[in-house]
Tab-separated table of C-alpha atoms in Angstrom:
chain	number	residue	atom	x	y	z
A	7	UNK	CA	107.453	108.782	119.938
A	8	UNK	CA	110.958	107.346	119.203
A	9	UNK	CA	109.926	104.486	119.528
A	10	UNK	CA	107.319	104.512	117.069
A	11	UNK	CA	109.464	106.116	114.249
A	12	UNK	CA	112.055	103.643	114.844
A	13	UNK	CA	109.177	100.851	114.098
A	14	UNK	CA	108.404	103.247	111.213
A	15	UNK	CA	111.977	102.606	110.019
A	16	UNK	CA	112.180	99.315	110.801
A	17	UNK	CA	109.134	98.308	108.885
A	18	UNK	CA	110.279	100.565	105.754
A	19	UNK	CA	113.657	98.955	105.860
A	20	UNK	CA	112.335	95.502	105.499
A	21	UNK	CA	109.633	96.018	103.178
A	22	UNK	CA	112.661	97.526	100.831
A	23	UNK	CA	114.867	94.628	101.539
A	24	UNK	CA	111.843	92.187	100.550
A	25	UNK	CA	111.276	93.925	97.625
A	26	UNK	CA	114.734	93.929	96.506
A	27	UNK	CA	114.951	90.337	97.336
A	28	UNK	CA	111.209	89.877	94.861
A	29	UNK	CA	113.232	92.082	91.787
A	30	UNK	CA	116.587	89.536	92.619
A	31	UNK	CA	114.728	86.416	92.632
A	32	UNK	CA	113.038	88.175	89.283
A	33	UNK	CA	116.336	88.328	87.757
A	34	UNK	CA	117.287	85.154	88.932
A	35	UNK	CA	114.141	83.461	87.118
A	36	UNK	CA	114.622	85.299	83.721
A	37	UNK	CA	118.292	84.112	83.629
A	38	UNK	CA	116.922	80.916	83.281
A	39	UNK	CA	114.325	81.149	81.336
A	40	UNK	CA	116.343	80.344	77.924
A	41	UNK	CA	117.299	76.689	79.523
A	42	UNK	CA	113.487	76.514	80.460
A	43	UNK	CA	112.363	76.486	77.015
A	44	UNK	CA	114.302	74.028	75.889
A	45	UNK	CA	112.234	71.317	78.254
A	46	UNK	CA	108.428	72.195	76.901
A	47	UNK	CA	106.601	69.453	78.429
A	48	UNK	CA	107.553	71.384	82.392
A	49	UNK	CA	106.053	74.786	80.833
A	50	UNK	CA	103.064	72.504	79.400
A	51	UNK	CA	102.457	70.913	82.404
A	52	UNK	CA	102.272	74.094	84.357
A	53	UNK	CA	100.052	75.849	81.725
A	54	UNK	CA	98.290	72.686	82.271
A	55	UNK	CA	98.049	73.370	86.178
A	56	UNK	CA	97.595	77.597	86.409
A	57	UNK	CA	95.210	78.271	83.174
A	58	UNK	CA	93.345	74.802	82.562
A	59	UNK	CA	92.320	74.085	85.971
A	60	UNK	CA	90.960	77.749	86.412
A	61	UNK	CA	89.378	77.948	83.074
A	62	UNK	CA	86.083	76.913	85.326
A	63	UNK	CA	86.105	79.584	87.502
A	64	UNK	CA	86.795	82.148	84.855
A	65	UNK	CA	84.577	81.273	82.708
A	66	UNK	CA	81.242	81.191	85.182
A	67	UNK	CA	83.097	84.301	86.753
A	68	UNK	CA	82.923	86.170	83.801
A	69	UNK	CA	79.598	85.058	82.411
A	70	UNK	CA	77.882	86.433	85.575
A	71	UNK	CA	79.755	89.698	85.809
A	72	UNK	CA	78.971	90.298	82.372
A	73	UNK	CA	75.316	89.495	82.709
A	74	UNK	CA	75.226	91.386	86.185
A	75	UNK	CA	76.711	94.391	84.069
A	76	UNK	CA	73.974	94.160	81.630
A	77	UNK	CA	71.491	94.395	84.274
A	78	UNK	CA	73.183	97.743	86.017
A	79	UNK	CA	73.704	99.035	82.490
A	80	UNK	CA	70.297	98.885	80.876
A	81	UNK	CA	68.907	99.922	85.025
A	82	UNK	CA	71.185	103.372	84.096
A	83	UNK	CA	70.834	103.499	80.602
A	84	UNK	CA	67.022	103.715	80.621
A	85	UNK	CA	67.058	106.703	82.459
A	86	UNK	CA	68.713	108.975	79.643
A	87	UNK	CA	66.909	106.375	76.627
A	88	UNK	CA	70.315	105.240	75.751
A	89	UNK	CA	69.598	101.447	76.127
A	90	UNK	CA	71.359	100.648	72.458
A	91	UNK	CA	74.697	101.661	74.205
A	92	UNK	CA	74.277	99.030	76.075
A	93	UNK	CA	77.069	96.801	74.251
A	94	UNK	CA	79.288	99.162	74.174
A	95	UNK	CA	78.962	100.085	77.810
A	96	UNK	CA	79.756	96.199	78.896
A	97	UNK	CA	82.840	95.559	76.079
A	98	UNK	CA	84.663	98.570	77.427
A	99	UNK	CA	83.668	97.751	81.133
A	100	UNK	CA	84.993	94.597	80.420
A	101	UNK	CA	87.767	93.999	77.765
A	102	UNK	CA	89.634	97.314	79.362
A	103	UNK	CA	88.884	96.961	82.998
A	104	UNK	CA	87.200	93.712	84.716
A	105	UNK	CA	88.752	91.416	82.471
A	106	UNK	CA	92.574	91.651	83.331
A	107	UNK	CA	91.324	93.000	86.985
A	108	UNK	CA	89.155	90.292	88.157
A	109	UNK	CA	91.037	87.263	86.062
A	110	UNK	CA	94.511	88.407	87.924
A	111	UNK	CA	92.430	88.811	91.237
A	112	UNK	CA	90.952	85.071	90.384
A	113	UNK	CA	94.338	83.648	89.600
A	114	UNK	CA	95.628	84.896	92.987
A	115	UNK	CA	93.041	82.848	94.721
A	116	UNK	CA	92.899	80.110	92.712
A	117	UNK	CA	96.138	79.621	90.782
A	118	UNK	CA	98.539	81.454	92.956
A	119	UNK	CA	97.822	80.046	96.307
A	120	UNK	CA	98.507	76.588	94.403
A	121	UNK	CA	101.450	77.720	93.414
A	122	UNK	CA	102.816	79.335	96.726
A	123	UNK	CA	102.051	76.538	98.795
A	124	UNK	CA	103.299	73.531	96.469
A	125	UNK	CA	106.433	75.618	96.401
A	126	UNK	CA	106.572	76.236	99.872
A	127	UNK	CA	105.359	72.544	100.898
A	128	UNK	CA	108.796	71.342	99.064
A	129	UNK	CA	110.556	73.586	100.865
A	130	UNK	CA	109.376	72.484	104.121
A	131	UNK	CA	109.997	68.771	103.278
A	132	UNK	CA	113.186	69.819	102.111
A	133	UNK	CA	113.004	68.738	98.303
A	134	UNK	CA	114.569	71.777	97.294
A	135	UNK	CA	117.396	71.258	98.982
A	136	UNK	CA	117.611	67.550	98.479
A	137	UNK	CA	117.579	68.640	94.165
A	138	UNK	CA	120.415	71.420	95.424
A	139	UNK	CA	122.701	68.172	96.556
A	140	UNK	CA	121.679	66.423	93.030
A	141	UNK	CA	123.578	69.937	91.402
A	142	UNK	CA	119.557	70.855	89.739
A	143	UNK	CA	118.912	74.373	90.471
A	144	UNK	CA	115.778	74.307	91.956
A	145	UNK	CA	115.054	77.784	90.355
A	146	UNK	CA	115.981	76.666	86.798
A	147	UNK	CA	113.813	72.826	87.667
A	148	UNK	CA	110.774	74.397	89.860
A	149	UNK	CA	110.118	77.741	89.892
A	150	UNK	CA	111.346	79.029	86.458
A	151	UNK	CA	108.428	76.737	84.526
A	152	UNK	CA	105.562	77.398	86.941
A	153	UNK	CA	106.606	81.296	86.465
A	154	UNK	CA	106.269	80.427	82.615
A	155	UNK	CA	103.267	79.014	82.839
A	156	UNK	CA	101.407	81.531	84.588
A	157	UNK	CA	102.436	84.030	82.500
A	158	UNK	CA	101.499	82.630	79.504
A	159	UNK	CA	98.068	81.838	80.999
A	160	UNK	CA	96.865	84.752	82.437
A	161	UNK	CA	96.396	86.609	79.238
A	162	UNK	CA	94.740	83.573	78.044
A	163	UNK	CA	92.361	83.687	80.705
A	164	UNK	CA	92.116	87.400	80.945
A	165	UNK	CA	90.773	87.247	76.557
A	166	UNK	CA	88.157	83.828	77.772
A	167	UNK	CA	87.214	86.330	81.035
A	168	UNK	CA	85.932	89.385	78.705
A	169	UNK	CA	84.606	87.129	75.835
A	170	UNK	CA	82.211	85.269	78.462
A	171	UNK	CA	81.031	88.246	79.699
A	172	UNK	CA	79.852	90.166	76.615
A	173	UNK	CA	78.257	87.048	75.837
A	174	UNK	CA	76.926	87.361	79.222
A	175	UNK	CA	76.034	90.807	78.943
A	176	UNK	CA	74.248	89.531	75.730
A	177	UNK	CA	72.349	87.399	76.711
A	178	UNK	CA	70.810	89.025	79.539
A	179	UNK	CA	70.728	92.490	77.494
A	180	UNK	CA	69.287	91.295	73.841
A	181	UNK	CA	67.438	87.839	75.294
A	182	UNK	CA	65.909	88.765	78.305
A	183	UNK	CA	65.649	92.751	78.309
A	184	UNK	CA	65.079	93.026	74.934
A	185	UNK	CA	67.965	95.914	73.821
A	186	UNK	CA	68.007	95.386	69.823
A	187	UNK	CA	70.602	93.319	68.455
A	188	UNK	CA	71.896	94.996	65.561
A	189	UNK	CA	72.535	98.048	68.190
A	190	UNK	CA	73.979	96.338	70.750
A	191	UNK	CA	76.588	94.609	68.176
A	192	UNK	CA	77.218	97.993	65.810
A	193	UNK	CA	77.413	100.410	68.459
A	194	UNK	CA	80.209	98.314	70.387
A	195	UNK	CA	81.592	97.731	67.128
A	196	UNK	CA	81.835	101.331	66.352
A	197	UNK	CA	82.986	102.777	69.590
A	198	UNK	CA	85.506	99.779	70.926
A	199	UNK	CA	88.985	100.583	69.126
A	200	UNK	CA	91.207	97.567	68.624
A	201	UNK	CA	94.259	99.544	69.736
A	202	UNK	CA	93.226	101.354	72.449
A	203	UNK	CA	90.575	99.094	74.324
A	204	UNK	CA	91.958	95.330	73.286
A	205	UNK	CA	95.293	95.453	72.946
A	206	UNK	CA	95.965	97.915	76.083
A	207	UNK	CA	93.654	95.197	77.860
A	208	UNK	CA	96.021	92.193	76.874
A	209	UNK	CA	98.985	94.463	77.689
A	210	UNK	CA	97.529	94.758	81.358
A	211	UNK	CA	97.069	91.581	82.273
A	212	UNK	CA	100.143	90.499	80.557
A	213	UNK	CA	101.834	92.489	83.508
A	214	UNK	CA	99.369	91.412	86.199
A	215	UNK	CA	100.160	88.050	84.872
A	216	UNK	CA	103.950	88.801	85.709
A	217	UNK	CA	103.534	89.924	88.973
A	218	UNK	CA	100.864	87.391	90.184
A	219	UNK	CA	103.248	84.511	89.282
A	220	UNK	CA	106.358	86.317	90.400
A	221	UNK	CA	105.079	86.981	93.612
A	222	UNK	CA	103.251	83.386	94.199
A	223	UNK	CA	106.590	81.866	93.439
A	224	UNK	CA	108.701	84.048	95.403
A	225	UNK	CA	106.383	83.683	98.451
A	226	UNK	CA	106.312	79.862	98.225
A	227	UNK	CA	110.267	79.257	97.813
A	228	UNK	CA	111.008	82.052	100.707
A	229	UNK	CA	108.458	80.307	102.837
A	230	UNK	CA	109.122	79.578	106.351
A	231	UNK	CA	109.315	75.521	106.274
A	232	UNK	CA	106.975	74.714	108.811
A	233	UNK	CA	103.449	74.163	108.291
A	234	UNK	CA	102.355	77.432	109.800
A	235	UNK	CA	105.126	79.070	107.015
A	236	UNK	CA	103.468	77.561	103.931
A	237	UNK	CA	99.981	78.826	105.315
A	238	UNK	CA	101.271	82.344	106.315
A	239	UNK	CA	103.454	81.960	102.542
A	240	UNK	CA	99.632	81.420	100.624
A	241	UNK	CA	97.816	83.874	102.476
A	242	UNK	CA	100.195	86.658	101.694
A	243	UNK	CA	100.568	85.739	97.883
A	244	UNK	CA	96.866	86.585	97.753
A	245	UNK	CA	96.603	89.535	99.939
A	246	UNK	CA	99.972	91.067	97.876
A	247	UNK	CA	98.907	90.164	94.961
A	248	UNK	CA	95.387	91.600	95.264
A	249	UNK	CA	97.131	94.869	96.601
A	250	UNK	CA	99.879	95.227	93.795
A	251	UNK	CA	97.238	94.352	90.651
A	252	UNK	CA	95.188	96.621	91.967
A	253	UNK	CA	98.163	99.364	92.185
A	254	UNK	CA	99.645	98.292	89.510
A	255	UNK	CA	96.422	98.856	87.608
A	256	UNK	CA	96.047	102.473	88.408
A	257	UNK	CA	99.110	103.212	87.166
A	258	UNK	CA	98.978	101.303	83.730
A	259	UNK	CA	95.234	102.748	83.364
A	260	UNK	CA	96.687	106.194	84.201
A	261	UNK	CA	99.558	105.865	81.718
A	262	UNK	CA	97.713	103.817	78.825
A	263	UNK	CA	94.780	106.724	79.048
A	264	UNK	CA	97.346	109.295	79.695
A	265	UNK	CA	94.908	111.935	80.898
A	266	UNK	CA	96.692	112.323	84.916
B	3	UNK	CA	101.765	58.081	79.658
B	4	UNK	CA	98.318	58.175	79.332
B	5	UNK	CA	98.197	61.035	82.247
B	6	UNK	CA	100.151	63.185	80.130
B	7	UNK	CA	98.357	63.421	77.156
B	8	UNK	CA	95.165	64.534	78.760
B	9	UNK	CA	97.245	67.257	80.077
B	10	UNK	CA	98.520	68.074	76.804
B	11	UNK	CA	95.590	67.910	75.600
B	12	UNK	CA	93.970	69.933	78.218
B	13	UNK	CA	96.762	72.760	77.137
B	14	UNK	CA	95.923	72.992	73.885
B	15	UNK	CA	92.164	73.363	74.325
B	16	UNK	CA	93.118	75.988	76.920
B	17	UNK	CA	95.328	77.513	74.392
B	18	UNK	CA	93.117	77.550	71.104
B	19	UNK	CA	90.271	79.056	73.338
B	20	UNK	CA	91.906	81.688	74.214
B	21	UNK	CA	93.078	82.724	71.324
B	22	UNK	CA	89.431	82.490	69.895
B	23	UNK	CA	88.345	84.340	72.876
B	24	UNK	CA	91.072	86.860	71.594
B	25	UNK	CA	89.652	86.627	68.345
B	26	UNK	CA	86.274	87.245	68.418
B	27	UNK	CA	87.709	90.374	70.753
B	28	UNK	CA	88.840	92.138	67.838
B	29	UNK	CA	86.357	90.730	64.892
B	30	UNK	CA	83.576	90.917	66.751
B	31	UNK	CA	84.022	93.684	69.392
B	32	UNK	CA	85.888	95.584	67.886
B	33	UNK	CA	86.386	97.778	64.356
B	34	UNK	CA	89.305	95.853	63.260
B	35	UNK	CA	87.880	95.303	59.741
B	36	UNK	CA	87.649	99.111	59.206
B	37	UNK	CA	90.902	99.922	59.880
B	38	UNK	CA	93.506	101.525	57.686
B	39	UNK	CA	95.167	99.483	55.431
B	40	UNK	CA	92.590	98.952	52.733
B	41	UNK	CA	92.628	101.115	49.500
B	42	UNK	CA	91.803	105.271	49.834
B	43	UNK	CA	92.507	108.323	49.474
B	44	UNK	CA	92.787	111.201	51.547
B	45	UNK	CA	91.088	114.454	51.656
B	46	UNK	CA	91.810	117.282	53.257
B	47	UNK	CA	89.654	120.397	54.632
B	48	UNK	CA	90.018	123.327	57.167
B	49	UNK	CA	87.457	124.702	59.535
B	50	UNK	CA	87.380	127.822	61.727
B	51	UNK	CA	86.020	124.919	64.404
B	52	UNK	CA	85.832	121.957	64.483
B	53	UNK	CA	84.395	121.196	67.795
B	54	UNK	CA	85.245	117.623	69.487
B	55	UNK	CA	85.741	115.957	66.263
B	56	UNK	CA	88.680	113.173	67.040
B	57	UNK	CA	90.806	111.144	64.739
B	58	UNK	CA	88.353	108.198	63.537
B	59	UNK	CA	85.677	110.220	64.080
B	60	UNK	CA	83.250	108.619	60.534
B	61	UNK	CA	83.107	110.585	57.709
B	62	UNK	CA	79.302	109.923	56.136
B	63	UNK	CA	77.636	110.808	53.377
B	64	UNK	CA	73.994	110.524	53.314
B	65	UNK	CA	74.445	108.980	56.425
B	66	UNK	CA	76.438	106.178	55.369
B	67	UNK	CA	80.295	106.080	56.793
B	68	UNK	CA	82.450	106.506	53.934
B	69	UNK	CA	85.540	106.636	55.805
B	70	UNK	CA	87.177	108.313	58.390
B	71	UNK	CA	89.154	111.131	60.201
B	72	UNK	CA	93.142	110.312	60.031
B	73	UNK	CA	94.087	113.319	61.815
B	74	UNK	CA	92.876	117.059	63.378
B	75	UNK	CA	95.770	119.598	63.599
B	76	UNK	CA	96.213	123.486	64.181
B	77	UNK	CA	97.324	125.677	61.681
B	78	UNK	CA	99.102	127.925	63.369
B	79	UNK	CA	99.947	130.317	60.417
B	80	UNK	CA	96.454	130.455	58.841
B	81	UNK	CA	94.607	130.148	62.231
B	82	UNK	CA	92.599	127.253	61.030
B	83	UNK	CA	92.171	123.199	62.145
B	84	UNK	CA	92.970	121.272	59.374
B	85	UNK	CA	91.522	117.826	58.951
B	86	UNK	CA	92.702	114.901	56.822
B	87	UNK	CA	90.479	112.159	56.479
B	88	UNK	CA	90.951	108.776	54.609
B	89	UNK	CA	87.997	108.000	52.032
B	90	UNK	CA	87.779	104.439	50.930
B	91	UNK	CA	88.234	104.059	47.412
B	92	UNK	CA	84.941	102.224	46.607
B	93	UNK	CA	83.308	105.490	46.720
B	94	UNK	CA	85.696	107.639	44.435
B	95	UNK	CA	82.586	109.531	42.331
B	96	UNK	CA	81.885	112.300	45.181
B	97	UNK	CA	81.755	115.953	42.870
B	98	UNK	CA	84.754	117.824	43.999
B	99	UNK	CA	82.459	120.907	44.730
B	100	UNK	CA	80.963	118.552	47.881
B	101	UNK	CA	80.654	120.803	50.823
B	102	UNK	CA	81.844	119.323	54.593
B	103	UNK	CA	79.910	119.966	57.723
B	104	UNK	CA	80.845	118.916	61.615
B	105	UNK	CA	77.638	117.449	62.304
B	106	UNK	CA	76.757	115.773	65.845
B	107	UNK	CA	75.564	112.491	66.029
B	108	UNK	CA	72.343	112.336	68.464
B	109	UNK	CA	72.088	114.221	71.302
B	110	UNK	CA	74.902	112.870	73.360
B	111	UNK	CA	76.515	111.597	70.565
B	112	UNK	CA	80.108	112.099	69.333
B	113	UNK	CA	80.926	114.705	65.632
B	114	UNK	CA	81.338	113.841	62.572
B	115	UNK	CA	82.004	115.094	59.325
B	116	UNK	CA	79.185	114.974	56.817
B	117	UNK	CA	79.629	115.228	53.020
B	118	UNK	CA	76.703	117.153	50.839
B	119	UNK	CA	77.072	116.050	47.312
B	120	UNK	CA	77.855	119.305	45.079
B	121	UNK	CA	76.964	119.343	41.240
B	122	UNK	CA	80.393	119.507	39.477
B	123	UNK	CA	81.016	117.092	37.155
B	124	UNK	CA	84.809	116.211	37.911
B	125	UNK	CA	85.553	114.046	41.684
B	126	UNK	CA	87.713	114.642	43.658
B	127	UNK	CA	91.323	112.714	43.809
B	128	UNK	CA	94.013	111.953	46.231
B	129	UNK	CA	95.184	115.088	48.340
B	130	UNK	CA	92.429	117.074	47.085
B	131	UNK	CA	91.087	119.751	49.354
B	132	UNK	CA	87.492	120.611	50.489
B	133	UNK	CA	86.443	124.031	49.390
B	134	UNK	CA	83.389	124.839	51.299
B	135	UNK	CA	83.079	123.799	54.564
B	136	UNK	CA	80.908	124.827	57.900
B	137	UNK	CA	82.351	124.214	61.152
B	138	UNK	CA	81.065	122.990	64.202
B	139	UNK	CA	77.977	124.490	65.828
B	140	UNK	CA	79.018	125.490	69.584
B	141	UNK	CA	76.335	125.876	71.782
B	142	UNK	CA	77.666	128.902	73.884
B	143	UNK	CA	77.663	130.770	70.611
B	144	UNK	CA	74.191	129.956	69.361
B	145	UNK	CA	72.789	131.040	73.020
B	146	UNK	CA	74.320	134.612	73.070
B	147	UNK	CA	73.392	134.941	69.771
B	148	UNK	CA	70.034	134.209	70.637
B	149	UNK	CA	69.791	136.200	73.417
B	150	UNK	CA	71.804	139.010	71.554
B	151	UNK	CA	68.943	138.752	69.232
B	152	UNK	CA	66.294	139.289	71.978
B	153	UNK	CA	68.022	141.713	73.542
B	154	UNK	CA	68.051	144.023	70.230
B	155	UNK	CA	64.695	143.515	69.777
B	156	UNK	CA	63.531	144.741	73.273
B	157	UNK	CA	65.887	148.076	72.795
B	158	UNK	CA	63.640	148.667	69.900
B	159	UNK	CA	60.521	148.549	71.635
């Protein structure tokens, strides 16, 4: 039994000390952001590497869980006859929920694990330190622009994510099950508030965006520098990034709606 | 060289289509081009009830929205809501004997206010108040009326 609350203990202790280490490493980052924006082209290249390079993914992502929407929409709808609501049911699904949710889950698997393990792989092969001799802060050179980058993108993608899937959810809703247009477009127009639905949407994964890249980059330059390091380093960006966006979006739904 | 152009290039397609997707978000999706901003006025009315009306709740006439609900607030010294609602100016001939009723929209639908044109010859202006008004209809009430009613009648035979 003492045993087990000593584990207990232990286990709290160093989950504290890694977070601490994660807010640190945050501060660390921002304090070098200004110098960061003076050199562009890094940030560029980065935006380049996180948001371009997934735009694929996103977009097919989105167009099918929009269009899979539409499908489990109009299946409900029908039953109470409410089959023009149809548009609004997808937008809200999707610009306030599934697009910041699934985009930051997305990025963690596709952008994040990138990012970890190109981090990490430098630290194993000891380029970080060998800039740390040159007097460039690796922080400031490496990790500062890729942080950037991913924050800047993840909105991006989060905006392409929701866009794809109403068109998604209208083309399988107005083409192929035959909801009418002018409902499907008036009714979401009527009910889907700029303020409330859009802009708390951007705000969300504007945060998921912060904490995906923070913890990607924090993972990868803490890394263990042996091979099995960098692999452990990318699997738990994605699993801890999965579990925080997710926890992180209860709360932010829970305070946005304010209804807890 | 060559390398890095496509990747600029890359970014700023990325860039510009997500701020389209953005865009078309809030034109498209959303009621951005109704919102405040453009020319009104503002009426105001009170109701004994006024049911589940919200701010932007429409305010129609003939079942056209001529504006909408700005804001829904107790009276605590008159025991009344009081509504204020922003009327775009295009439609500034409505007689200021109109009455306002909390209508329902559908079955499942959300309230709001309806206008009935009244006969007087002046219209209303800025800050004016509606007069007559009927509140919300709440279900509860019309059932124990109802069975009020039949109750009555069965004492009588």
């Amino acid at each position: 039994m003492r045993r087990v609350l000593v584990d207990v203990a232990y286990a709290v202790q160093e989950w504290l000390e890694t977070f601490g280490a994660s807010q640190i490493f945050l501060m660390r980052i921002l304090a070098g952001c200004p110098r960061a924006l003076l050199r562009p082209g890094l940030i560029v290249r980065q935006v380049y590497a996180s948001g371009v390079l997934s735009l694929a993914i996103i977009g097919i992502s989105g167009l099918f869980v929009g269009m899979v929407l539409a499908l489990q929409g109009y299946n409900s709808l029908e039953r109470f006859g409410a089959t023009e609501s149809l548009g609004v049911v997808a937008a809200l699904a999707l610009v306030r929920e599934l697009g910041p949710v699934v985009t930051a889950l997305l990025f963690a698997g596709r952008a994040g694990t990138a990012l970890a393990s190109e981090i990490g792989l430098m630290r194993a092969t000891d380029q970080l330190s060998g800039m740390e001799m040159m007097a460039v802060d690796p922080i400031k050179r490496v990790v500062v622009p890729r942080f950037l980058g991913g924050i800047i993108s993840m909105p991006l993608l989060a905006a392409i994510f929701s866009a794809m899937g109403i068109l998604g959810a209208w083309l399988v809703g107005v083409v192929l099950l035959g909801v009418d247009e002018g409902s499907f477009w008036s009714s979401m127009r009527d009910q889907v508030d700029y303020k409330d639905d859009v802009l708390s949407g951007v705000l969300k994964s504007f945060v998921f965006g912060i904490a995906a890249s923070l913890l990607a980059v924090f993972e990868g330059y803490n890394s263990i520098p042996t091979a099995e390091g960098v692999s452990r380093a990318t699997t738990r960006t994605v699993v801890l990034t999965a579990l925080s966006v997710l926890i992180l979006n209860f709360m932010l739904t829970a305070v946005l709606i304010g209804e807890v | 060289m060559r390398q890095t152009r496509a990747v600029e290039f890359g970014t700023g397609l990325f860039v510009f289509m997500g701020i389209v997707a953005l865009f078309f978000l809030t034109t498209r999706v959303t009621n951005f081009d109704s919102y405040e901003g453009e020319k009104g006025y503002t009426l105001m009315a009170r109701f004994d009830n006024v049911g589940s009306l919200k701010e932007r709740s429409p305010v129609s006439m003939s079942g056209v929205t001529i504006g909408r609900v700005t804001s829904v607030e107790f009276d605590g010294s008159e025991l009344e809501a009081v509504v204020h609602m922003r009327i775009n100016s295009v439609y500034d001939q409505i007689p200021d004997d109109s009455d306002a009723s909390i209508l329902t929209q559908g079955i499942l639908g959300g309230q709001y206010i309806g206008l009935e044109a009244g006969g007087s010859p002046d219209a209303f202006t800025d800050n004016d108040e509606i007069q007559f008004t009927q509140s919300a209809l709440v279900l509860e009430q019309l059932i124990s009326k109802y069975l009020f009613s039949k109750a009555e009648d069965s004492d009588e035979e």
